Amino acid sequence: MENTLIQRVYVWQLPVRLYHWVNALALFLLACTGYLIGHPFAIQSGTEAYDNYWFGTVRFIHFVSAFFFFFNFLGRIYWGFVGNKYARWENFIPTKKAQFEEIKDVLKVDVLQSSVKPLESIGHNSLAGVSYFLSFLAFLFQCVTGFGMYSAMSTSMLPKMFAWIVPMMGGDFAVRQWHHVMMWFFVIFSMIHVYLVFYHDYVEGRGIISSMAGGWKFIEKDHHKK
Amino acid sequence: MNSSPLTLWEQAQSQGVSRRDFIRYCSWLAAAAGVEASAIGQVVHAMENKPRIPVLWLHFQECTCCSESFIRSSHPVVSDIVLDKISLDYSETLMAAAGFQAEKSLHDTMKKYKGEYLMCVEGSIPTGEDGAYCCIGGKSAVDIVKEVAADAKAIIAWGNCATHGCVQAAKPNPTTATPVHKIISGKPIINVPGCPPIAEVMAGTIVHLLAFDRIPQLDSLGRPKAFYSRRIHDTCYRRPNYDAGLFVESFDDENARKGYCLYKMGCRGPVTYNACAVTKWNGGTSYPIQSGHGCIGCSEKDFWDNGPFYQHLASFPGFGIETTADNIGVAVGVATAVGITAHAVSTNLRKGKQIKAEIASSEEKEVSSNKRGA
């Protein structure tokens, strides 16, 4: 049956979806193993070191996830320049007046809920875009500080490129401390992010949750007339 | 003072040191400086031909633990010979002269060996209140450092005080204690951090200068690479316990007796660059971790401010001493969860009608289209 009111819009291209889920998995692993590295459980005692390696494995998972996370992030930045209009970098850094207007609207409609008018954006709304940009800055910070700490035990080029951050921040201790603090940004971000996706799906009914799997959103045909 | 100073070999001979002992000493020096065996010849050659380096050893805001460490170097060579062999022309702790005599000796050396003497600094330099917090012989520490550094060949900053400011520079740093490298520029400065640095590390640094007449390889923080390029954690004999996830949970538990890793007791080994786990202390006897106590990171910048020492994470500034980033993270997480719940409730209150209306209209359409279909 032809639906006369709704049209399908292909919003998230495959690289964007792939990025999203690799990123989600890597972040989950990084946060869990990172927390463990900061607070190892006392799961073993009374044994000798040569029988065990669980903490080394936790750290290994952390480092491997970090490399996936980093290159995935680089890939997304590249896609921000060659992807479709919903993927482009302009979505994340507001420069136009309309974007700032939309930020105000989203604050009114979705955050404070003082107004109930429907919103315009098909891809990221401008406020979401800005919040993702902040998360990109957090990604960058985690990559720089993480590789900075890693550089001391590595001879490979990539971590060595970030060795400068350690003296700049006043030593490994400070770098580790801030790397750890920033983990909480991701925990809080994920909580809010997941909630808001459910919220938008519930309120707008455009299939935003499934859009990150298949790439399609369902938009009212008279959307642009409003 | 001789017009042409004796070489080290001449000096040694005059003290009755045999050739065999002299060579042995040179080999030890080479080892202490961290050079390879093939370079021993170079060391011997230098010792035979080089005059003693005049050294001016200045003390400012410090506890003299660097000097104390230095004179307790395991090998008698260091205290007996290195100290004799370098010509310690001025050192508040070790010189015989006092008062005006001492000041005269300082200035004589500065004049006579202009551009040739080695300047060693122990202690931080207070720059607050025009340097009034530390004055020697009527001059402020800042002025003395600048004056002596002007004609020095090289500068060695001993200990955490002279390299990072140590406890004097801990927050709020009331005297504006400042390390040497922030006051002097344009001179080679070797930073030898630690509270105190290991005697052998200090000796090795001096020996390198003595033997090769040039400063040792330094890292980006100006520390000799031979001693500060590796973390204590990476050279620690307890490291296998870390990788195995075997941790001391409290200082008196069975794990502590078994010698597990002190990571959870706040050991700073993973974030501290020093040679403790390799060179050890007191003639290779032990080092803090071997004695069952975590490293406190005494060769790192701001180690006093990164407390408490027995906590893996520092306390978060402004939230009391026991509050770590994790406590705050959990609190913010709970607040977020509460916020989300409140928002979800509000959504249903504010937009429930709208959503219900949309559902109703959708059902209507479905019914009507079904009718049409039938």
Coordinates of C-alpha atoms in Angstrom, one line a residue:
Chain A
M1 CA 0.0 0.0 0.0
E2 CA 1.3 3.4 -0.9
N3 CA 1.7 5.7 2.1
T4 CA 0.6 9.1 1.1
L5 CA 1.8 11.0 4.2
I6 CA 5.3 9.6 5.0
Q7 CA 8.4 9.3 2.8
R8 CA 11.5 7.4 3.5
V9 CA 14.7 9.4 3.6
Y10 CA 18.1 7.8 3.5
V11 CA 19.9 9.7 6.2
W12 CA 22.8 7.7 7.6
Q13 CA 25.1 6.3 5.0
L14 CA 26.8 3.0 5.7
P15 CA 30.2 4.5 6.8
V16 CA 28.3 6.6 9.3
R17 CA 26.4 3.7 10.7
L18 CA 29.5 1.5 10.8
Y19 CA 31.4 4.3 12.6
H20 CA 28.6 4.6 15.1
W21 CA 28.6 1.0 16.1
V22 CA 32.3 0.5 16.1
N23 CA 32.6 3.6 18.2
A24 CA 29.9 2.4 20.6
L25 CA 31.5 -0.9 21.0
A26 CA 35.0 0.6 21.4
L27 CA 33.8 3.1 23.9
F28 CA 32.0 0.5 25.9
L29 CA 35.1 -1.7 26.1
L30 CA 37.4 1.3 26.7
A31 CA 35.2 2.6 29.6
C32 CA 34.8 -0.8 31.2
T33 CA 38.5 -1.8 30.9
G34 CA 39.6 1.7 31.8
Y35 CA 37.6 1.6 35.0
L36 CA 39.0 -1.8 35.8
I37 CA 42.5 -0.5 35.2
G38 CA 41.8 2.3 37.7
H39 CA 40.1 0.0 40.2
P40 CA 41.2 -3.6 39.7
F41 CA 39.0 -6.1 41.5
A42 CA 40.6 -8.2 44.1
I43 CA 39.5 -11.4 42.4
Q44 CA 42.6 -13.4 43.1
S45 CA 45.0 -14.0 45.9
G46 CA 47.1 -16.7 47.3
T47 CA 48.4 -17.6 43.9
E48 CA 51.7 -16.9 42.1
A49 CA 52.1 -14.4 39.3
Y50 CA 53.0 -16.9 36.7
D51 CA 49.6 -18.5 36.9
N52 CA 47.7 -15.4 35.9
Y53 CA 47.5 -12.6 33.4
W54 CA 44.0 -11.2 33.7
F55 CA 45.1 -7.7 34.4
G56 CA 47.4 -7.8 31.4
T57 CA 44.5 -9.0 29.3
V58 CA 42.3 -6.2 30.5
R59 CA 45.0 -3.7 29.5
F60 CA 45.5 -5.4 26.2
I61 CA 41.8 -5.1 25.4
H62 CA 42.0 -1.4 26.4
F63 CA 44.9 -0.7 24.0
V64 CA 43.4 -2.7 21.1
S65 CA 40.1 -0.9 21.5
A66 CA 41.9 2.4 21.6
F67 CA 43.5 1.7 18.3
F68 CA 40.1 0.8 16.7
F69 CA 38.6 3.8 18.4
F70 CA 41.3 6.2 17.0
F71 CA 41.2 5.0 13.4
N72 CA 37.5 4.8 13.4
F73 CA 37.4 8.4 14.6
L74 CA 39.8 9.5 11.8
G75 CA 37.6 7.7 9.3
R76 CA 34.6 9.6 10.6
I77 CA 36.4 12.9 10.3
Y78 CA 37.2 12.0 6.7
W79 CA 33.6 11.2 6.1
G80 CA 32.7 14.6 7.4
F81 CA 34.1 16.0 4.3
V82 CA 33.0 13.6 1.6
G83 CA 29.8 12.2 3.1
N84 CA 26.2 13.2 2.4
K85 CA 24.7 16.4 3.8
Y86 CA 23.7 14.7 7.0
A87 CA 27.2 13.5 7.6
R88 CA 29.1 16.7 6.8
W89 CA 31.1 18.6 9.3
E90 CA 28.8 21.6 9.1
N91 CA 26.3 19.7 11.1
F92 CA 28.6 19.7 14.1
I93 CA 30.0 23.2 14.1
P94 CA 27.2 25.7 13.9
T95 CA 28.0 28.7 11.8
K96 CA 24.7 29.8 10.2
K97 CA 22.1 31.8 11.9
A98 CA 19.5 29.1 11.3
Q99 CA 21.6 26.6 13.3
F100 CA 21.7 28.9 16.3
E101 CA 18.0 29.5 16.0
E102 CA 17.5 25.8 16.0
I103 CA 19.6 25.3 19.1
K104 CA 17.3 27.7 20.9
D105 CA 14.2 25.9 19.5
V106 CA 15.5 22.5 20.6
L107 CA 16.2 23.8 24.1
K108 CA 12.6 25.1 24.2
V109 CA 10.9 22.1 22.7
D110 CA 12.8 19.1 23.8
V111 CA 14.9 20.1 26.8
L112 CA 12.7 22.5 28.7
Q113 CA 9.5 21.5 26.9
S114 CA 8.0 25.0 27.2
S115 CA 6.8 24.7 23.6
V116 CA 5.4 21.8 21.7
K117 CA 5.9 22.8 18.1
P118 CA 7.4 20.1 15.9
L119 CA 11.0 20.5 14.8
E120 CA 12.6 20.7 11.3
S121 CA 15.8 18.7 11.2
I122 CA 16.0 15.4 9.4
G123 CA 19.6 14.6 10.4
H124 CA 21.2 15.8 13.6
N125 CA 19.4 18.8 15.1
S126 CA 21.8 21.6 15.8
L127 CA 22.0 21.1 19.5
A128 CA 22.8 17.4 19.0
G129 CA 25.4 18.4 16.5
V130 CA 27.1 20.7 19.0
S131 CA 27.0 18.0 21.6
Y132 CA 28.6 15.5 19.2
F133 CA 31.3 18.1 18.4
L134 CA 32.0 18.4 22.2
S135 CA 32.2 14.6 22.3
F136 CA 34.7 14.7 19.4
L137 CA 36.8 17.1 21.4
A138 CA 36.6 14.6 24.3
F139 CA 37.6 11.8 21.8
L140 CA 40.6 13.9 20.8
F141 CA 41.6 14.5 24.4
Q142 CA 41.3 10.8 25.2
C143 CA 43.4 9.9 22.2
V144 CA 46.1 12.4 22.9
T145 CA 46.4 11.6 26.6
G146 CA 46.0 7.9 26.1
F147 CA 48.7 7.6 23.5
G148 CA 50.8 10.0 25.5
M149 CA 50.8 7.6 28.4
Y150 CA 51.2 4.6 26.1
S151 CA 54.2 6.2 24.4
A152 CA 56.5 5.4 27.4
M153 CA 56.2 1.7 26.8
S154 CA 56.0 1.8 23.0
T155 CA 58.6 2.3 20.2
S156 CA 56.0 2.7 17.5
M157 CA 55.5 6.0 15.7
L158 CA 51.8 6.7 16.5
P159 CA 52.0 6.8 20.3
K160 CA 55.4 8.6 20.1
M161 CA 53.6 11.4 18.2
F162 CA 51.7 12.2 21.4
A163 CA 54.5 12.0 23.9
W164 CA 54.6 15.8 24.1
I165 CA 51.4 15.9 26.1
V166 CA 53.0 14.3 29.2
P167 CA 55.5 17.0 30.1
M168 CA 52.9 19.6 29.0
M169 CA 50.4 18.4 31.5
G170 CA 53.0 18.1 34.2
G171 CA 53.8 14.3 34.2
D172 CA 52.1 10.9 33.8
F173 CA 50.1 11.3 37.0
A174 CA 48.2 14.3 35.8
V175 CA 47.7 12.8 32.4
R176 CA 46.3 9.6 33.9
Q177 CA 44.1 11.6 36.3
W178 CA 42.5 13.6 33.5
H179 CA 42.2 10.6 31.2
H180 CA 40.3 8.9 34.0
V181 CA 38.1 11.9 34.7
M182 CA 37.2 12.2 31.0
M183 CA 35.9 8.6 31.1
W184 CA 33.0 9.9 33.1
F185 CA 32.1 12.3 30.3
F186 CA 31.5 9.2 28.1
V187 CA 29.4 7.5 30.8
I188 CA 27.2 10.5 31.2
F189 CA 27.1 11.2 27.5
S190 CA 26.0 7.6 26.7
M191 CA 23.2 7.8 29.3
I192 CA 21.8 11.0 27.9
H193 CA 22.3 10.0 24.3
V194 CA 20.5 6.7 24.6
Y195 CA 17.7 8.3 26.6
L196 CA 17.2 11.0 24.0
V197 CA 17.1 8.6 21.1
F198 CA 14.3 6.8 22.8
Y199 CA 12.7 10.1 23.6
H200 CA 12.7 11.3 20.0
D201 CA 11.5 8.0 18.7
Y202 CA 8.6 8.1 21.2
V203 CA 7.7 11.7 20.6
E204 CA 8.3 12.1 16.8
G205 CA 7.7 8.6 15.6
R206 CA 10.3 8.9 12.8
G207 CA 12.0 5.6 13.5
I208 CA 15.2 7.3 14.8
I209 CA 16.3 4.2 16.7
S210 CA 16.2 1.9 13.7
S211 CA 17.7 4.7 11.5
M212 CA 21.1 3.9 12.9
A213 CA 20.7 0.3 11.8
G214 CA 19.2 0.7 8.3
G215 CA 19.9 4.3 7.6
W216 CA 16.3 5.3 6.8
K217 CA 14.2 7.8 8.6
F218 CA 10.5 8.3 8.0
I219 CA 9.6 11.9 7.4
E220 CA 6.2 13.6 6.9
K221 CA 5.8 14.5 3.2
D222 CA 4.6 18.0 4.1
H223 CA 7.7 18.5 6.3
H224 CA 9.3 21.2 4.3
K225 CA 6.1 23.2 3.9
K226 CA 5.9 23.9 7.6
Chain B
M1 CA 95.2 27.0 44.5
N2 CA 97.6 25.8 41.8
S3 CA 98.1 28.0 38.8
S4 CA 97.8 24.9 36.6
P5 CA 95.5 22.5 38.3
L6 CA 96.5 18.8 38.6
T7 CA 94.9 16.2 36.4
L8 CA 92.9 13.5 38.1
W9 CA 95.6 11.0 37.5
E10 CA 98.2 13.2 39.0
Q11 CA 96.0 13.9 41.9
A12 CA 95.4 10.1 42.4
Q13 CA 99.1 9.4 42.2
S14 CA 99.8 12.0 44.9
Q15 CA 97.3 10.2 47.1
G16 CA 99.0 6.8 46.5
V17 CA 96.4 5.3 44.2
S18 CA 98.0 2.5 42.2
R19 CA 97.6 2.3 38.4
R20 CA 95.4 -0.8 38.8
D21 CA 93.1 0.9 41.2
F22 CA 93.0 3.9 38.9
I23 CA 91.9 1.8 36.0
R24 CA 89.4 0.0 38.1
Y25 CA 88.1 3.4 39.2
C26 CA 87.8 4.6 35.6
S27 CA 85.9 1.5 34.7
W28 CA 83.5 2.1 37.5
L29 CA 83.1 5.7 36.4
A30 CA 82.3 4.5 32.9
A31 CA 79.7 2.1 34.2
A32 CA 78.3 4.7 36.5
A33 CA 77.9 7.2 33.7
G34 CA 76.1 4.5 31.7
V35 CA 78.5 4.3 28.8
E36 CA 79.5 1.2 27.0
A37 CA 82.6 -0.9 27.8
S38 CA 84.4 0.3 24.7
A39 CA 84.4 3.8 26.0
I40 CA 86.4 3.0 29.1
G41 CA 89.6 4.0 27.2
Q42 CA 88.1 7.4 26.6
V43 CA 87.4 7.7 30.3
V44 CA 90.9 6.8 31.3
H45 CA 92.3 9.2 28.7
A46 CA 90.1 12.0 30.1
M47 CA 91.2 11.2 33.7
E48 CA 94.8 11.3 32.7
N49 CA 94.7 14.6 30.9
K50 CA 91.9 16.7 32.2
P51 CA 92.3 19.1 35.1
R52 CA 89.7 19.0 37.8
I53 CA 86.5 20.7 37.1
P54 CA 85.8 23.5 39.5
V55 CA 82.4 23.1 41.0
L56 CA 80.2 25.7 42.7
W57 CA 77.5 23.9 44.7
L58 CA 74.8 26.3 45.7
H59 CA 72.1 25.6 48.3
F60 CA 68.8 27.4 48.5
Q61 CA 65.4 26.3 49.7
E62 CA 66.1 22.6 50.4
C63 CA 66.8 20.1 53.1
T64 CA 70.3 19.1 52.0
C65 CA 69.1 15.5 51.3
C66 CA 70.7 15.7 47.9
S67 CA 74.1 16.3 49.4
E68 CA 73.5 13.7 52.0
S69 CA 72.5 11.2 49.3
F70 CA 75.6 12.1 47.2
I71 CA 78.1 11.6 50.0
R72 CA 76.5 8.2 50.7
S73 CA 77.2 6.8 47.3
S74 CA 77.9 3.1 47.6
H75 CA 81.3 3.2 45.9
P76 CA 84.0 4.8 48.0
V77 CA 85.2 6.3 44.8
V78 CA 82.4 8.8 44.7
S79 CA 82.8 10.3 48.1
D80 CA 86.6 9.9 48.3
I81 CA 87.6 10.5 44.8
V82 CA 84.8 12.3 42.8
L83 CA 84.4 14.8 45.6
D84 CA 88.1 15.2 45.8
K85 CA 88.6 15.1 42.1
I86 CA 86.0 17.7 41.3
S87 CA 87.2 20.8 43.0
L88 CA 84.4 21.7 45.2
D89 CA 85.2 25.4 45.6
Y90 CA 82.0 26.4 47.2
S91 CA 79.4 24.3 49.0
E92 CA 77.6 25.6 52.1
T93 CA 77.5 22.1 53.5
L94 CA 80.9 20.7 52.7
M95 CA 83.3 23.6 52.5
A96 CA 85.7 24.5 55.2
A97 CA 85.5 28.2 54.7
A98 CA 82.8 30.3 56.3
G99 CA 81.4 33.8 56.1
F100 CA 83.4 36.3 54.1
Q101 CA 86.1 33.7 53.3
A102 CA 83.5 31.5 51.7
E103 CA 82.0 34.4 49.6
K104 CA 85.5 35.2 48.5
S105 CA 86.2 31.7 47.5
L106 CA 83.0 31.7 45.4
H107 CA 84.0 34.9 43.6
D108 CA 87.6 33.8 43.1
T109 CA 86.5 30.7 41.4
M110 CA 83.9 32.6 39.3
K111 CA 86.6 35.0 38.2
K112 CA 89.5 32.5 37.7
Y113 CA 87.5 29.8 35.9
K114 CA 85.1 32.0 34.0
G115 CA 83.1 29.9 31.6
E116 CA 84.7 26.7 32.9
Y117 CA 83.1 26.0 36.2
L118 CA 80.2 23.7 36.8
M119 CA 77.3 25.1 38.8
C120 CA 75.3 22.7 40.9
V121 CA 72.1 23.9 42.4
E122 CA 70.4 22.2 45.3
G123 CA 67.0 23.7 46.3
S124 CA 64.4 25.9 44.7
I125 CA 64.7 29.6 44.3
P126 CA 61.9 31.8 45.9
T127 CA 61.0 34.7 43.6
G128 CA 58.2 36.1 45.7
E129 CA 58.8 39.4 47.6
D130 CA 61.8 40.1 45.5
G131 CA 63.5 36.9 46.6
A132 CA 63.5 38.0 50.3
Y133 CA 62.5 34.4 51.4
C134 CA 66.1 33.1 50.8
C135 CA 69.1 35.3 51.2
I136 CA 72.7 34.3 51.6
G137 CA 75.5 36.7 52.3
G138 CA 73.1 39.6 51.9
K139 CA 72.0 38.6 48.4
S140 CA 68.8 36.9 47.3
A141 CA 68.9 33.4 45.9
V142 CA 67.6 34.7 42.6
D143 CA 70.4 37.2 42.3
I144 CA 73.0 34.6 43.3
V145 CA 71.7 32.1 40.7
K146 CA 71.7 34.6 37.9
E147 CA 75.2 35.9 38.9
V148 CA 76.8 32.5 39.1
A149 CA 75.0 31.0 36.1
A150 CA 76.2 33.9 33.9
D151 CA 79.7 32.4 33.6
A152 CA 79.0 28.8 34.3
K153 CA 79.9 26.1 31.7
A154 CA 76.9 24.0 32.6
I155 CA 74.3 23.8 35.4
I156 CA 73.2 20.7 37.2
A157 CA 69.9 21.1 39.1
W158 CA 69.9 18.5 41.9
G159 CA 66.8 17.1 43.2
N160 CA 63.1 17.8 42.9
C161 CA 63.5 21.3 44.4
A162 CA 65.9 22.6 41.8
T163 CA 64.1 20.8 38.9
H164 CA 60.4 21.1 39.9
G165 CA 60.2 23.1 43.1
C166 CA 59.3 20.1 45.3
V167 CA 57.4 20.7 48.6
Q168 CA 58.1 24.5 48.6
A169 CA 56.3 24.8 45.3
A170 CA 53.3 22.7 46.5
K171 CA 50.1 24.5 46.5
P172 CA 49.7 27.4 47.4
N173 CA 53.5 27.9 46.9
P174 CA 53.7 30.8 49.4
T175 CA 57.3 31.8 48.5
T176 CA 56.8 31.3 44.7
A177 CA 59.5 28.7 44.8
T178 CA 60.9 28.3 41.3
P179 CA 63.1 25.7 39.7
V180 CA 66.4 26.6 38.1
H181 CA 65.3 26.1 34.5
K182 CA 62.6 28.7 34.8
I183 CA 65.0 31.3 35.9
I184 CA 68.1 30.6 33.8
S185 CA 68.0 30.3 30.0
G186 CA 70.7 29.9 27.4
K187 CA 72.9 27.6 29.5
P188 CA 72.9 23.8 29.4
I189 CA 70.9 22.6 32.4
I190 CA 70.8 19.0 33.5
N191 CA 67.8 18.2 35.7
V192 CA 68.4 15.4 38.1
P193 CA 65.1 15.1 40.0
G194 CA 64.3 13.0 43.0
C195 CA 63.9 13.6 46.7
P196 CA 66.8 13.0 46.9
P197 CA 68.2 11.7 43.6
I198 CA 69.9 8.3 43.9
A199 CA 73.6 8.8 44.8
E200 CA 74.8 6.7 41.8
V201 CA 72.6 8.7 39.5
M202 CA 74.2 11.9 40.8
A203 CA 77.6 10.5 40.5
G204 CA 76.9 9.1 37.1
T205 CA 75.8 12.5 35.9
I206 CA 78.9 14.3 37.2
V207 CA 81.1 11.6 35.9
H208 CA 79.8 11.9 32.5
L209 CA 80.6 15.6 32.5
L210 CA 84.0 14.9 34.0
A211 CA 84.9 12.1 31.5
F212 CA 83.5 13.3 28.3
D213 CA 83.5 17.0 28.8
R214 CA 79.9 17.3 27.5
I215 CA 76.5 16.9 29.0
P216 CA 74.9 13.5 28.9
Q217 CA 72.0 12.8 26.6
L218 CA 68.9 14.5 28.0
D219 CA 65.2 13.9 27.5
S220 CA 62.6 16.5 26.8
L221 CA 62.6 17.5 30.5
G222 CA 66.3 17.9 30.6
R223 CA 66.9 14.6 32.6
P224 CA 69.8 12.3 31.7
K225 CA 68.3 9.6 29.6
A226 CA 70.5 6.9 31.1
F227 CA 68.6 7.2 34.4
Y228 CA 65.2 8.7 33.7
S229 CA 64.0 7.1 30.5
R230 CA 62.1 4.3 32.2
R231 CA 59.3 4.2 34.7
I232 CA 59.8 2.5 38.0
H233 CA 56.8 0.4 37.2
D234 CA 58.3 -1.0 34.0
T235 CA 61.5 -2.0 35.8
C236 CA 59.9 -3.2 39.1
Y237 CA 60.5 -6.7 40.2
R238 CA 56.8 -6.8 41.4
R239 CA 55.6 -6.0 37.9
P240 CA 54.5 -9.6 37.1
N241 CA 52.0 -9.4 39.9
Y242 CA 50.5 -6.3 38.3
D243 CA 50.0 -8.1 35.0
A244 CA 48.6 -11.0 36.8
G245 CA 46.2 -8.8 38.7
L246 CA 47.6 -9.7 42.1
F247 CA 47.4 -6.6 44.3
V248 CA 48.0 -5.7 47.9
E249 CA 44.7 -4.6 49.3
S250 CA 45.9 -3.4 52.7
F251 CA 49.4 -3.1 54.1
D252 CA 48.9 -5.9 56.6
D253 CA 47.2 -8.5 54.5
E254 CA 48.4 -11.8 53.1
N255 CA 48.9 -10.2 49.7
A256 CA 51.4 -7.7 51.2
R257 CA 53.3 -10.6 52.8
K258 CA 53.4 -12.4 49.4
G259 CA 54.9 -9.3 47.8
Y260 CA 52.1 -8.5 45.4
C261 CA 51.9 -5.3 43.4
L262 CA 51.3 -2.1 45.5
Y263 CA 49.3 -0.4 42.7
K264 CA 46.1 -0.2 44.7
M265 CA 48.0 1.2 47.7
G266 CA 48.7 4.3 45.6
C267 CA 52.1 3.3 44.3
R268 CA 53.3 5.9 41.9
G269 CA 55.6 3.5 40.1
P270 CA 53.5 3.6 37.0
V271 CA 53.8 7.4 36.6
T272 CA 57.3 7.9 37.9
Y273 CA 60.5 8.0 35.8
N274 CA 63.6 7.1 37.8
A275 CA 66.2 4.4 38.2
C276 CA 65.2 3.2 41.7
A277 CA 64.1 -0.3 40.6
V278 CA 67.4 -0.8 38.6
T279 CA 70.1 1.0 40.6
K280 CA 68.3 0.8 44.0
W281 CA 69.5 2.6 47.1
N282 CA 72.2 2.3 49.6
G283 CA 74.6 0.3 47.5
G284 CA 71.9 -1.7 45.7
T285 CA 70.3 -2.8 49.0
S286 CA 66.7 -2.0 48.4
Y287 CA 64.2 0.6 47.2
P288 CA 60.8 1.7 48.6
I289 CA 58.7 -1.0 46.8
Q290 CA 61.1 -3.7 47.8
S291 CA 60.6 -2.6 51.3
G292 CA 56.8 -3.0 51.0
H293 CA 55.9 0.7 50.5
G294 CA 54.6 2.2 47.3
C295 CA 56.6 4.7 45.4
I296 CA 55.5 8.3 46.2
G297 CA 56.8 9.6 42.8
C298 CA 59.4 11.9 44.3
S299 CA 61.1 12.6 41.0
E300 CA 57.9 13.8 39.4
K301 CA 56.6 17.3 39.1
D302 CA 54.1 18.4 41.7
F303 CA 54.2 15.0 43.5
W304 CA 53.1 16.7 46.7
D305 CA 50.0 18.0 45.1
N306 CA 49.0 14.6 43.7
G307 CA 48.0 13.2 47.0
P308 CA 47.0 11.3 49.0
F309 CA 50.0 9.1 48.6
Y310 CA 48.0 5.9 49.5
Q311 CA 45.3 6.5 46.9
H312 CA 45.6 5.5 43.3
L313 CA 43.7 8.5 42.1
A314 CA 44.3 12.0 43.4
S315 CA 41.5 13.6 45.4
F316 CA 39.5 15.9 43.3
P317 CA 40.2 19.6 44.0
G318 CA 37.6 21.4 45.9
F319 CA 35.7 18.4 47.1
G320 CA 37.5 17.3 50.2
I321 CA 40.5 15.0 50.6
E322 CA 38.7 11.6 50.1
T323 CA 36.7 12.6 47.1
T324 CA 38.1 11.2 43.9
A325 CA 37.0 11.7 40.3
D326 CA 35.0 8.5 40.6
N327 CA 32.9 9.7 43.5
I328 CA 32.1 12.7 41.6
G329 CA 31.5 10.7 38.4
V330 CA 29.0 8.5 40.2
A331 CA 27.3 11.5 41.7
V332 CA 26.9 13.2 38.3
G333 CA 25.7 9.8 36.9
V334 CA 23.0 9.6 39.5
A335 CA 22.0 13.2 39.0
T336 CA 21.8 12.5 35.3
A337 CA 19.6 9.4 35.8
V338 CA 17.3 11.5 38.0
G339 CA 17.2 14.2 35.4
I340 CA 16.4 11.7 32.7
T341 CA 13.6 10.3 34.7
A342 CA 12.2 13.7 35.4
H343 CA 12.4 14.6 31.7
A344 CA 10.6 11.4 30.8
V345 CA 7.8 12.2 33.2
S346 CA 7.6 15.7 31.9
T347 CA 7.5 14.4 28.3
N348 CA 4.4 12.4 29.1
L349 CA 2.8 15.3 30.9
R350 CA 3.6 17.9 28.3
K351 CA 3.3 15.8 25.1
G352 CA 1.1 12.9 26.2
K353 CA -2.0 14.5 24.7
Q354 CA -0.3 15.2 21.4
I355 CA 1.1 11.6 21.2
K356 CA -2.3 10.1 22.1
A357 CA -4.0 12.3 19.4
E358 CA -1.5 11.1 16.8
I359 CA -2.0 7.5 17.8
A360 CA -5.8 8.0 17.6
S361 CA -5.6 9.6 14.2
S362 CA -3.3 6.9 13.0
E363 CA -5.8 4.2 14.1
E364 CA -8.6 6.1 12.5
K365 CA -6.8 6.2 9.2
E366 CA -6.0 2.5 9.5
V367 CA -9.7 1.7 10.1
S368 CA -10.9 3.8 7.2
S369 CA -8.3 2.4 4.8
N370 CA -9.2 -1.1 5.9
K371 CA -12.8 -0.3 5.2
R372 CA -11.9 1.1 1.8
G373 CA -9.8 -2.0 1.2
A374 CA -12.8 -4.2 2.1

